[in-house]
Tab-separated table of C-alpha atoms and ligand atoms in Angstrom:
chain	number	residue	atom	x	y	z
A	1	MET	CA	0.000	0.000	0.000
A	2	LEU	CA	2.656	2.481	1.168
A	3	ASP	CA	4.894	1.308	-1.661
A	4	SER	CA	2.339	2.047	-4.267
A	5	ILE	CA	1.748	5.517	-2.810
A	6	LEU	CA	5.493	6.165	-2.798
A	7	GLU	CA	5.711	4.917	-6.363
A	8	SER	CA	3.275	7.560	-7.540
A	9	TYR	CA	5.897	10.217	-6.779
A	10	TRP	CA	4.087	12.684	-9.038
A	11	LEU	CA	1.424	12.882	-6.316
A	12	PHE	CA	3.708	14.775	-3.939
A	13	PRO	CA	4.113	18.008	-5.882
A	14	LEU	CA	0.397	17.866	-6.656
A	15	VAL	CA	-0.579	17.464	-3.006
A	16	LEU	CA	1.931	20.128	-1.999
A	17	PHE	CA	0.610	22.507	-4.628
A	18	ALA	CA	-3.004	21.873	-3.571
A	19	SER	CA	-2.121	22.378	0.117
A	20	VAL	CA	-0.320	25.650	-0.548
A	21	LEU	CA	-3.255	26.829	-2.654
A	22	LEU	CA	-5.724	25.860	0.075
A	23	LEU	CA	-3.665	27.539	2.775
A	24	TYR	CA	-3.278	30.645	0.635
A	25	SER	CA	-7.040	30.677	-0.045
A	26	TYR	CA	-7.746	30.344	3.653
A	27	LEU	CA	-5.325	33.100	4.656
A	28	THR	CA	-6.553	35.557	2.013
A	29	ALA	CA	-10.302	35.003	2.557
A	30	ILE	CA	-12.116	37.944	4.107
A	31	PRO	CA	-13.299	37.350	7.684
A	32	LYS	CA	-16.916	36.364	8.312
A	33	TYR	CA	-19.161	39.417	8.379
A	34	SER	CA	-21.374	40.008	11.395
A	35	PHE	CA	-24.669	41.899	11.032
A	36	ALA	CA	-25.013	42.564	14.773
A	37	GLY	CA	-25.339	46.302	15.414
A	38	LYS	CA	-24.903	47.174	11.715
A	39	HIS	CA	-27.146	49.578	9.815
A	40	VAL	CA	-28.632	47.707	6.846
A	41	ALA	CA	-30.521	49.817	4.289
A	42	ILE	CA	-32.713	47.925	1.834
A	43	THR	CA	-34.308	49.407	-1.276
A	44	GLY	CA	-37.505	47.576	-2.151
A	45	GLY	CA	-37.633	46.718	1.549
A	46	SER	CA	-41.431	46.912	1.792
A	47	SER	CA	-42.138	43.793	-0.268
A	48	GLY	CA	-40.893	40.426	-1.495
A	49	ILE	CA	-37.185	39.646	-1.401
A	50	GLY	CA	-36.284	43.046	0.124
A	51	LEU	CA	-38.725	42.602	3.020
A	52	SER	CA	-37.408	39.088	3.711
A	53	VAL	CA	-33.837	40.424	3.674
A	54	ALA	CA	-34.917	43.022	6.251
A	55	VAL	CA	-36.352	40.326	8.533
A	56	ALA	CA	-33.233	38.150	8.175
A	57	ALA	CA	-31.021	41.145	9.013
A	58	ILE	CA	-33.052	42.178	12.073
A	59	GLN	CA	-32.961	38.567	13.297
A	60	ARG	CA	-29.177	38.910	13.305
A	61	GLY	CA	-29.239	42.015	15.467
A	62	ALA	CA	-28.982	44.703	12.781
A	63	HIS	CA	-30.748	48.077	12.523
A	64	VAL	CA	-32.777	48.336	9.351
A	65	THR	CA	-33.864	51.102	6.988
A	66	LEU	CA	-36.620	50.193	4.550
A	67	ILE	CA	-36.696	52.191	1.316
A	68	ALA	CA	-39.646	52.193	-1.126
A	69	ARG	CA	-42.245	54.631	-2.495
A	70	ASN	CA	-45.568	53.664	-0.909
A	71	ARG	CA	-45.785	54.905	2.693
A	72	ASP	CA	-48.568	52.553	3.819
A	73	LYS	CA	-46.711	49.495	2.579
A	74	LEU	CA	-43.566	50.793	4.294
A	75	GLU	CA	-45.350	51.231	7.632
A	76	MET	CA	-46.830	47.731	7.423
A	77	ALA	CA	-43.432	46.285	6.596
A	78	ARG	CA	-41.879	48.212	9.497
A	79	GLU	CA	-44.319	46.578	11.945
A	80	GLN	CA	-43.547	43.181	10.473
A	81	VAL	CA	-39.788	43.687	10.765
A	82	LEU	CA	-40.077	45.029	14.340
A	83	ASP	CA	-41.761	41.740	15.344
A	84	HIS	CA	-38.410	40.009	14.815
A	85	THR	CA	-36.027	42.174	16.865
A	86	ILE	CA	-33.711	40.300	19.222
A	87	ASN	CA	-32.788	43.214	21.485
A	88	ASP	CA	-34.241	46.559	22.660
A	89	GLU	CA	-31.640	48.729	20.933
A	90	GLN	CA	-32.609	47.743	17.393
A	91	ARG	CA	-34.307	50.426	15.330
A	92	VAL	CA	-36.216	50.330	12.061
A	93	ALA	CA	-36.438	53.452	9.874
A	94	VAL	CA	-38.523	53.917	6.761
A	95	CYS	CA	-37.687	56.123	3.780
A	96	SER	CA	-40.382	56.914	1.283
A	97	LEU	CA	-38.517	57.709	-1.910
A	98	ASN	CA	-38.151	56.806	-5.533
A	99	VAL	CA	-34.739	55.222	-6.138
A	100	LYS	CA	-34.689	56.867	-9.586
A	101	ASP	CA	-34.976	60.331	-8.013
A	102	ASP	CA	-32.335	62.996	-8.129
A	103	LEU	CA	-29.151	62.012	-6.285
A	104	GLN	CA	-29.496	64.892	-3.784
A	105	ILE	CA	-33.052	63.898	-2.880
A	106	VAL	CA	-32.110	60.258	-2.321
A	107	ARG	CA	-29.022	61.289	-0.350
A	108	GLY	CA	-31.046	63.623	1.892
A	109	SER	CA	-33.603	60.932	2.576
A	110	ILE	CA	-30.980	58.313	3.452
A	111	GLN	CA	-29.283	60.842	5.732
A	112	GLU	CA	-32.538	61.306	7.662
A	113	ALA	CA	-32.686	57.554	8.198
A	114	GLU	CA	-29.049	57.567	9.338
A	115	ASP	CA	-29.871	60.281	11.877
A	116	TYR	CA	-32.802	58.240	13.183
A	117	ILE	CA	-30.760	55.052	13.464
A	118	GLY	CA	-27.762	57.009	14.769
A	119	LYS	CA	-25.343	55.316	12.396
A	120	CYS	CA	-24.230	55.517	8.766
A	121	VAL	CA	-25.329	52.774	6.396
A	122	ASP	CA	-22.977	49.789	6.761
A	123	VAL	CA	-24.749	47.507	4.296
A	124	LEU	CA	-26.819	48.585	1.292
A	125	VAL	CA	-29.041	45.959	-0.325
A	126	ASN	CA	-30.442	47.107	-3.685
A	127	CYS	CA	-33.667	45.137	-4.174
A	128	ALA	CA	-35.988	47.710	-5.746
A	129	GLY	CA	-36.800	46.479	-9.211
A	130	THR	CA	-39.441	45.103	-11.475
A	131	SER	CA	-39.787	43.111	-14.682
A	132	VAL	CA	-41.225	43.619	-18.121
A	133	CYS	CA	-41.874	40.404	-19.960
A	134	GLY	CA	-43.009	39.845	-23.539
A	135	CYS	CA	-41.933	39.309	-27.125
A	136	PHE	CA	-39.351	41.816	-28.284
A	137	GLU	CA	-41.627	43.502	-30.838
A	138	ASP	CA	-44.308	44.009	-28.184
A	139	ILE	CA	-42.011	45.905	-25.817
A	140	PRO	CA	-41.899	49.598	-26.728
A	141	PRO	CA	-38.491	51.295	-26.455
A	142	SER	CA	-39.850	53.332	-23.536
A	143	GLN	CA	-40.149	50.103	-21.516
A	144	PHE	CA	-36.531	49.237	-22.273
A	145	GLU	CA	-35.692	52.636	-20.805
A	146	ASP	CA	-37.955	52.023	-17.794
A	147	MET	CA	-36.098	48.774	-17.081
A	148	MET	CA	-32.708	50.485	-17.241
A	149	ASN	CA	-33.954	53.409	-15.159
A	150	LEU	CA	-35.344	51.331	-12.325
A	151	ASN	CA	-33.323	48.090	-12.295
A	152	PHE	CA	-29.974	49.653	-13.198
A	153	MET	CA	-30.011	53.386	-12.364
A	154	GLY	CA	-32.199	52.598	-9.328
A	155	SER	CA	-29.212	50.694	-7.912
A	156	VAL	CA	-26.533	53.125	-9.098
A	157	ILE	CA	-28.101	56.142	-7.352
A	158	PRO	CA	-28.524	54.730	-3.804
A	159	THR	CA	-25.046	53.203	-4.107
A	160	GLN	CA	-23.553	56.578	-4.959
A	161	CYS	CA	-25.235	57.980	-1.834
A	162	VAL	CA	-23.528	55.563	0.558
A	163	VAL	CA	-20.004	54.968	-0.778
A	164	ALA	CA	-18.467	58.199	0.548
A	165	ASN	CA	-19.290	57.282	4.151
A	166	MET	CA	-18.263	53.665	3.601
A	167	LYS	CA	-14.892	54.849	2.294
A	168	ARG	CA	-14.503	57.062	5.351
A	169	GLN	CA	-15.355	54.132	7.645
A	170	LYS	CA	-13.075	51.897	5.608
A	171	SER	CA	-15.743	49.211	5.563
A	172	GLY	CA	-19.025	48.421	3.890
A	173	ARG	CA	-21.038	45.879	1.944
A	174	ILE	CA	-23.231	46.525	-1.075
A	175	VAL	CA	-25.565	43.951	-2.618
A	176	PHE	CA	-27.085	44.159	-6.095
A	177	CYS	CA	-30.111	42.054	-6.849
A	178	SER	CA	-29.691	40.808	-10.395
A	179	SER	CA	-31.515	37.634	-11.489
A	180	GLN	CA	-30.768	34.316	-13.160
A	181	ALA	CA	-32.039	36.243	-16.184
A	182	GLY	CA	-28.913	38.352	-15.645
A	183	GLN	CA	-26.780	35.244	-16.250
A	184	ILE	CA	-28.646	33.648	-19.138
A	185	GLY	CA	-30.836	35.557	-21.576
A	186	ILE	CA	-34.118	33.775	-22.135
A	187	PHE	CA	-37.247	34.245	-24.270
A	188	GLY	CA	-39.350	37.222	-23.187
A	189	TYR	CA	-36.711	38.971	-21.090
A	190	THR	CA	-34.947	41.133	-23.724
A	191	ALA	CA	-35.510	44.327	-21.742
A	192	TYR	CA	-35.318	42.793	-18.268
A	193	SER	CA	-32.174	40.710	-18.909
A	194	ALA	CA	-30.319	43.681	-20.344
A	195	SER	CA	-30.952	45.703	-17.178
A	196	LYS	CA	-29.898	42.795	-14.952
A	197	TYR	CA	-26.724	42.104	-16.988
A	198	ALA	CA	-25.898	45.801	-16.666
A	199	LEU	CA	-25.671	45.407	-12.894
A	200	ARG	CA	-22.926	42.811	-13.350
A	201	GLY	CA	-20.647	45.047	-15.377
A	202	PHE	CA	-21.273	47.947	-13.059
A	203	SER	CA	-20.564	45.884	-9.975
A	204	GLU	CA	-17.345	44.332	-11.326
A	205	ALA	CA	-15.871	47.720	-12.185
A	206	LEU	CA	-16.996	49.271	-8.912
A	207	GLN	CA	-15.574	46.378	-6.888
A	208	MET	CA	-12.138	47.095	-8.307
A	209	GLU	CA	-12.466	50.721	-7.218
A	210	LEU	CA	-13.742	49.955	-3.741
A	211	ARG	CA	-11.600	46.967	-2.806
A	212	PRO	CA	-8.721	49.201	-1.556
A	213	HIS	CA	-11.248	50.822	0.804
A	214	ASN	CA	-12.265	47.493	2.294
A	215	ILE	CA	-15.725	47.688	0.728
A	216	TYR	CA	-17.069	44.429	-0.683
A	217	LEU	CA	-19.809	43.994	-3.261
A	218	HIS	CA	-22.127	41.063	-3.856
A	219	VAL	CA	-24.397	40.238	-6.782
A	220	ALA	CA	-27.408	38.016	-6.115
A	221	TYR	CA	-28.936	35.936	-8.902
A	222	PRO	CA	-32.318	34.687	-7.692
A	223	PRO	CA	-34.488	32.254	-9.662
A	224	ASP	CA	-38.292	32.771	-9.841
A	225	THR	CA	-39.280	33.864	-6.336
A	226	ASP	CA	-42.822	33.830	-5.001
A	227	THR	CA	-43.260	37.550	-4.255
A	228	PRO	CA	-45.979	40.131	-5.006
A	229	GLY	CA	-43.766	41.244	-7.915
A	230	TYR	CA	-43.640	37.708	-9.309
A	231	LYS	CA	-47.415	37.249	-8.945
A	232	GLU	CA	-47.906	40.494	-10.848
A	233	GLU	CA	-45.507	39.324	-13.577
A	234	MET	CA	-47.471	36.071	-13.943
A	235	ALA	CA	-50.811	37.923	-13.958
A	236	VAL	CA	-50.060	40.382	-16.743
A	237	GLY	CA	-49.517	37.765	-19.422
A	238	LYS	CA	-46.081	36.205	-19.351
A	239	PRO	CA	-45.257	34.278	-22.561
A	240	LYS	CA	-45.625	30.515	-22.202
A	241	GLU	CA	-42.027	30.063	-23.321
A	242	THR	CA	-40.766	32.257	-20.504
A	243	ILE	CA	-42.803	30.396	-17.918
A	244	THR	CA	-41.699	26.934	-19.096
A	245	ILE	CA	-38.011	27.821	-19.463
A	246	SER	CA	-37.924	29.572	-16.075
A	247	GLU	CA	-39.394	26.474	-14.414
A	248	THR	CA	-36.047	24.737	-15.086
A	249	SER	CA	-34.610	26.357	-11.984
A	250	GLY	CA	-37.766	26.184	-9.860
A	251	LEU	CA	-39.758	28.600	-7.713
A	252	PHE	CA	-38.405	29.635	-4.317
A	253	SER	CA	-39.767	31.540	-1.323
A	254	PRO	CA	-38.519	35.078	-0.687
A	255	ASP	CA	-37.361	33.948	2.778
A	256	ARG	CA	-35.103	31.324	1.219
A	257	VAL	CA	-33.631	33.797	-1.283
A	258	ALA	CA	-33.107	36.356	1.492
A	259	GLU	CA	-31.371	33.795	3.687
A	260	ASP	CA	-29.020	32.961	0.798
A	261	ILE	CA	-28.279	36.668	0.322
A	262	ILE	CA	-27.552	37.315	4.000
A	263	CYS	CA	-25.418	34.143	4.311
A	264	GLY	CA	-23.649	35.109	1.093
A	265	VAL	CA	-22.668	38.449	2.616
A	266	GLU	CA	-21.614	36.814	5.890
A	267	ASN	CA	-19.452	34.312	4.034
A	268	GLY	CA	-17.974	36.765	1.533
A	269	LYS	CA	-19.453	35.326	-1.660
A	270	TYR	CA	-19.145	37.749	-4.569
A	271	SER	CA	-21.951	36.049	-6.491
A	272	ILE	CA	-24.872	34.652	-4.553
A	273	SER	CA	-27.142	31.955	-5.941
A	274	THR	CA	-30.189	29.998	-4.825
A	275	GLY	CA	-30.878	26.328	-5.544
A	276	VAL	CA	-28.792	23.676	-7.296
A	277	GLU	CA	-29.396	24.977	-10.816
A	278	GLY	CA	-28.662	28.502	-9.598
A	279	TRP	CA	-25.409	27.366	-8.031
A	280	LEU	CA	-24.328	25.590	-11.220
A	281	LEU	CA	-25.314	28.601	-13.297
A	282	SER	CA	-23.227	30.896	-11.077
A	283	GLN	CA	-20.144	28.673	-11.327
A	284	THR	CA	-20.585	28.536	-15.101
A	285	CYS	CA	-21.091	32.281	-15.542
A	286	ALA	CA	-18.290	33.353	-13.184
A	287	GLY	CA	-15.967	34.138	-16.095
A	288	THR	CA	-13.719	37.019	-15.116
A	289	GLU	CA	-15.648	38.194	-12.072
A	290	PRO	CA	-13.790	39.046	-8.862
A	291	VAL	CA	-13.822	36.764	-5.806
A	292	HIS	CA	-13.639	37.548	-2.093
A	293	ALA	CA	-11.932	34.222	-1.426
A	294	MET	CA	-9.618	32.272	-3.748
A	295	MET	CA	-11.517	29.092	-2.868
A	296	HIS	CA	-14.643	30.373	-4.595
A	297	GLY	CA	-12.701	31.084	-7.781
A	298	LEU	CA	-11.000	27.683	-7.773
A	299	LEU	CA	-14.353	25.952	-7.395
A	300	GLN	CA	-15.732	27.989	-10.301
A	301	ALA	CA	-12.779	27.007	-12.478
A	302	LEU	CA	-13.423	23.333	-11.732
A	303	ILE	CA	-17.198	23.360	-12.135
A	304	ALA	CA	-17.569	25.790	-15.073
A	305	PRO	CA	-16.610	23.315	-17.834
A	306	LEU	CA	-19.207	20.865	-16.573
A	307	GLY	CA	-21.864	23.599	-16.375
A	308	ARG	CA	-20.999	24.724	-19.885
A	309	ILE	CA	-21.740	21.257	-21.226
A	310	ILE	CA	-25.003	20.981	-19.275
A	311	ILE	CA	-26.099	24.399	-20.574
A	312	LEU	CA	-25.631	23.184	-24.155
A	313	PHE	CA	-28.338	20.598	-23.529
A	314	ASN	CA	-30.541	23.168	-21.783
A	315	HIS	CA	-30.254	25.396	-24.853
A	316	ARG	CA	-31.387	22.567	-27.130
A	317	GLN	CA	-34.355	21.985	-24.872
A	318	PHE	CA	-35.164	25.728	-24.705
A	319	ALA	CA	-34.954	25.983	-28.509
A	320	LYS	CA	-37.467	23.147	-28.764
A	321	ILE	CA	-39.827	24.869	-26.311
A	322	CYS	CA	-39.669	28.066	-28.390
A	323	LYS	CA	-40.195	26.157	-31.650
A	324	ASP	CA	-43.185	24.249	-30.280
A	325	ASN	CA	-44.846	27.467	-29.144
A	326	ALA	CA	-44.057	29.466	-32.292
B	401	NDP	N1	-39.530	37.729	-7.781
B	401	NDP	C1	-38.714	37.146	-8.658
B	401	NDP	O1	-39.052	36.137	-9.302
B	401	NDP	C2	-37.340	37.687	-8.848
B	401	NDP	C3	-37.009	38.989	-8.550
B	401	NDP	N2	-35.756	39.456	-8.778
B	401	NDP	C4	-35.401	40.835	-8.479
B	401	NDP	O2	-35.448	41.010	-7.075
B	401	NDP	C5	-35.863	42.325	-6.756
B	401	NDP	C6	-37.068	42.269	-5.832
B	401	NDP	O3	-38.101	41.585	-6.494
B	401	NDP	P1	-39.480	41.233	-5.770
B	401	NDP	O4	-39.212	40.928	-4.356
B	401	NDP	O5	-40.167	40.253	-6.622
B	401	NDP	O6	-40.221	42.641	-5.901
B	401	NDP	P2	-41.639	43.180	-5.359
B	401	NDP	O7	-42.372	43.697	-6.555
B	401	NDP	O8	-42.323	42.204	-4.498
B	401	NDP	O9	-41.173	44.429	-4.497
B	401	NDP	C7	-40.554	45.498	-5.113
B	401	NDP	C8	-40.125	46.484	-4.071
B	401	NDP	O10	-39.431	47.559	-4.697
B	401	NDP	C9	-40.078	48.790	-4.369
B	401	NDP	N3	-39.936	49.699	-5.501
B	401	NDP	C10	-40.367	49.508	-6.762
B	401	NDP	N4	-40.075	50.565	-7.514
B	401	NDP	C11	-39.430	51.453	-6.722
B	401	NDP	C12	-38.897	52.749	-6.925
B	401	NDP	N5	-38.959	53.345	-8.116
B	401	NDP	N6	-38.324	53.371	-5.886
B	401	NDP	C13	-38.266	52.780	-4.683
B	401	NDP	N7	-38.756	51.570	-4.426
B	401	NDP	C14	-39.337	50.907	-5.441
B	401	NDP	C15	-41.508	48.397	-4.069
B	401	NDP	O11	-42.216	49.326	-3.264
B	401	NDP	P3	-43.060	50.550	-3.876
B	401	NDP	O12	-43.828	50.008	-5.035
B	401	NDP	O13	-43.905	51.043	-2.764
B	401	NDP	O14	-42.055	51.565	-4.293
B	401	NDP	C16	-41.283	47.101	-3.325
B	401	NDP	O15	-40.887	47.365	-2.009
B	401	NDP	C17	-36.121	43.007	-8.097
B	401	NDP	O16	-34.990	43.719	-8.480
B	401	NDP	C18	-36.364	41.856	-9.043
B	401	NDP	O17	-36.032	42.180	-10.382
B	401	NDP	C19	-34.784	38.661	-9.284
B	401	NDP	C20	-35.047	37.370	-9.589
B	401	NDP	C21	-36.349	36.773	-9.406
B	402	VSD	C1	-25.722	24.806	-15.769
B	402	VSD	C2	-26.942	24.869	-14.977
B	402	VSD	C3	-28.237	24.795	-15.710
B	402	VSD	C4	-29.183	25.811	-15.230
B	402	VSD	C5	-30.377	25.960	-16.091
B	402	VSD	C6	-30.675	27.384	-16.394
B	402	VSD	C7	-32.106	27.664	-16.310
B	402	VSD	C8	-32.430	29.032	-16.771
B	402	VSD	C9	-33.631	29.540	-16.096
B	402	VSD	C10	-33.687	31.029	-16.089
B	402	VSD	C11	-34.667	31.481	-15.088
B	402	VSD	C12	-34.821	32.955	-15.085
B	402	VSD	C13	-35.659	33.368	-13.905
B	402	VSD	C14	-35.806	34.827	-13.826
B	402	VSD	C15	-36.640	35.220	-12.658
B	402	VSD	C16	-36.881	36.675	-12.621
B	402	VSD	O1	-35.976	37.444	-12.526
B	402	VSD	C17	-38.280	37.165	-12.720
B	402	VSD	N1	-39.214	36.271	-12.182
B	402	VSD	C18	-38.401	38.520	-12.078
B	402	VSD	O2	-39.712	38.896	-11.875
């Protein structure tokens, strides 16, 4: 037994190399992030994924600011979030604003929340967003603009409001809520996918700028998630092709997606996925994206070729679905 191991002398450099790589990965990984006592601001915090993120954050001892337009929905969400506090110091602020508003207006509003909480925003989670779904010719150019304005600019503006303070504090976390449709373009999502892909490019470039300031970004890629927004999307006439293709990666609860997002931040995952298909998709789409731990990148490099092959079969199946419905 020992002889045969010794005979395979080529194993030693391999094991040594792997050990050094593992040790290096371990030593360079960012430490686990704790939400306790942090100020977490969440756009789209009055509904769906954003609201579930707020609950998950408050359950970890954070202060929370909920940002959305409708005041009544915000107040209801505030009550719901307050039900989950774990200590008497925790505060929940609400900000009624449009994330597409002028930078100064958004900044002023966030500052008011910071005064109420008594602390600058430590974590910004950009969840405000919506979808337009339909055949390309049926989507007027104005709706392409709407998608970019809300899903993309609606994340750029709040982010620009918080980075100065994060740089000063030399710490911060920012999450962008993309979508699996921001990793693979599928039938019906021409406008939506473009806006969600945009977040990826934006985030990669910004991460390089903010890394020296100890600010880490995360991009979440949820599958279909059972939220009021999703119900609305289904109700207004989603193409059959879109529904069938999306079913490939399942339907998840907003609580599950939120838990993945919060754990992803805690564990320093640059891209955050939900479900097995979502995980595989994220490994496959990692490409040139940054990592917060070498380990994550090494795993992507190993899994991506496999995912690429699987996707080829998915594409054949998706093409058939589109052909059958044409
Ligand atoms: N549900 C799904 O299947 C998936 C969703 N996503 C993405 O996750 C995010 C959240 O989705 P979901 O939970 O379904 O959304 P919901 O529609 O359930 O909630 C959207 C939230 O965003 C707020 N909002 C919308 N527009 C604005 C605006 N202009 N300014 C400020 N707040 C705004 C809404 O409040 P109000 O209307 O009062 O402003 C609400 O709080 C979106 O970016 C979506 O694209 C990604 C993958 C799957
Ligand atoms: C290698 C691994 C194989 C994985 C298969 C890929 C399956 C593609 C499914 C795409 C689903 C898109 C859901 C978008 C949800 C969304 O953002 C909207 N509901 C928003 O309202």
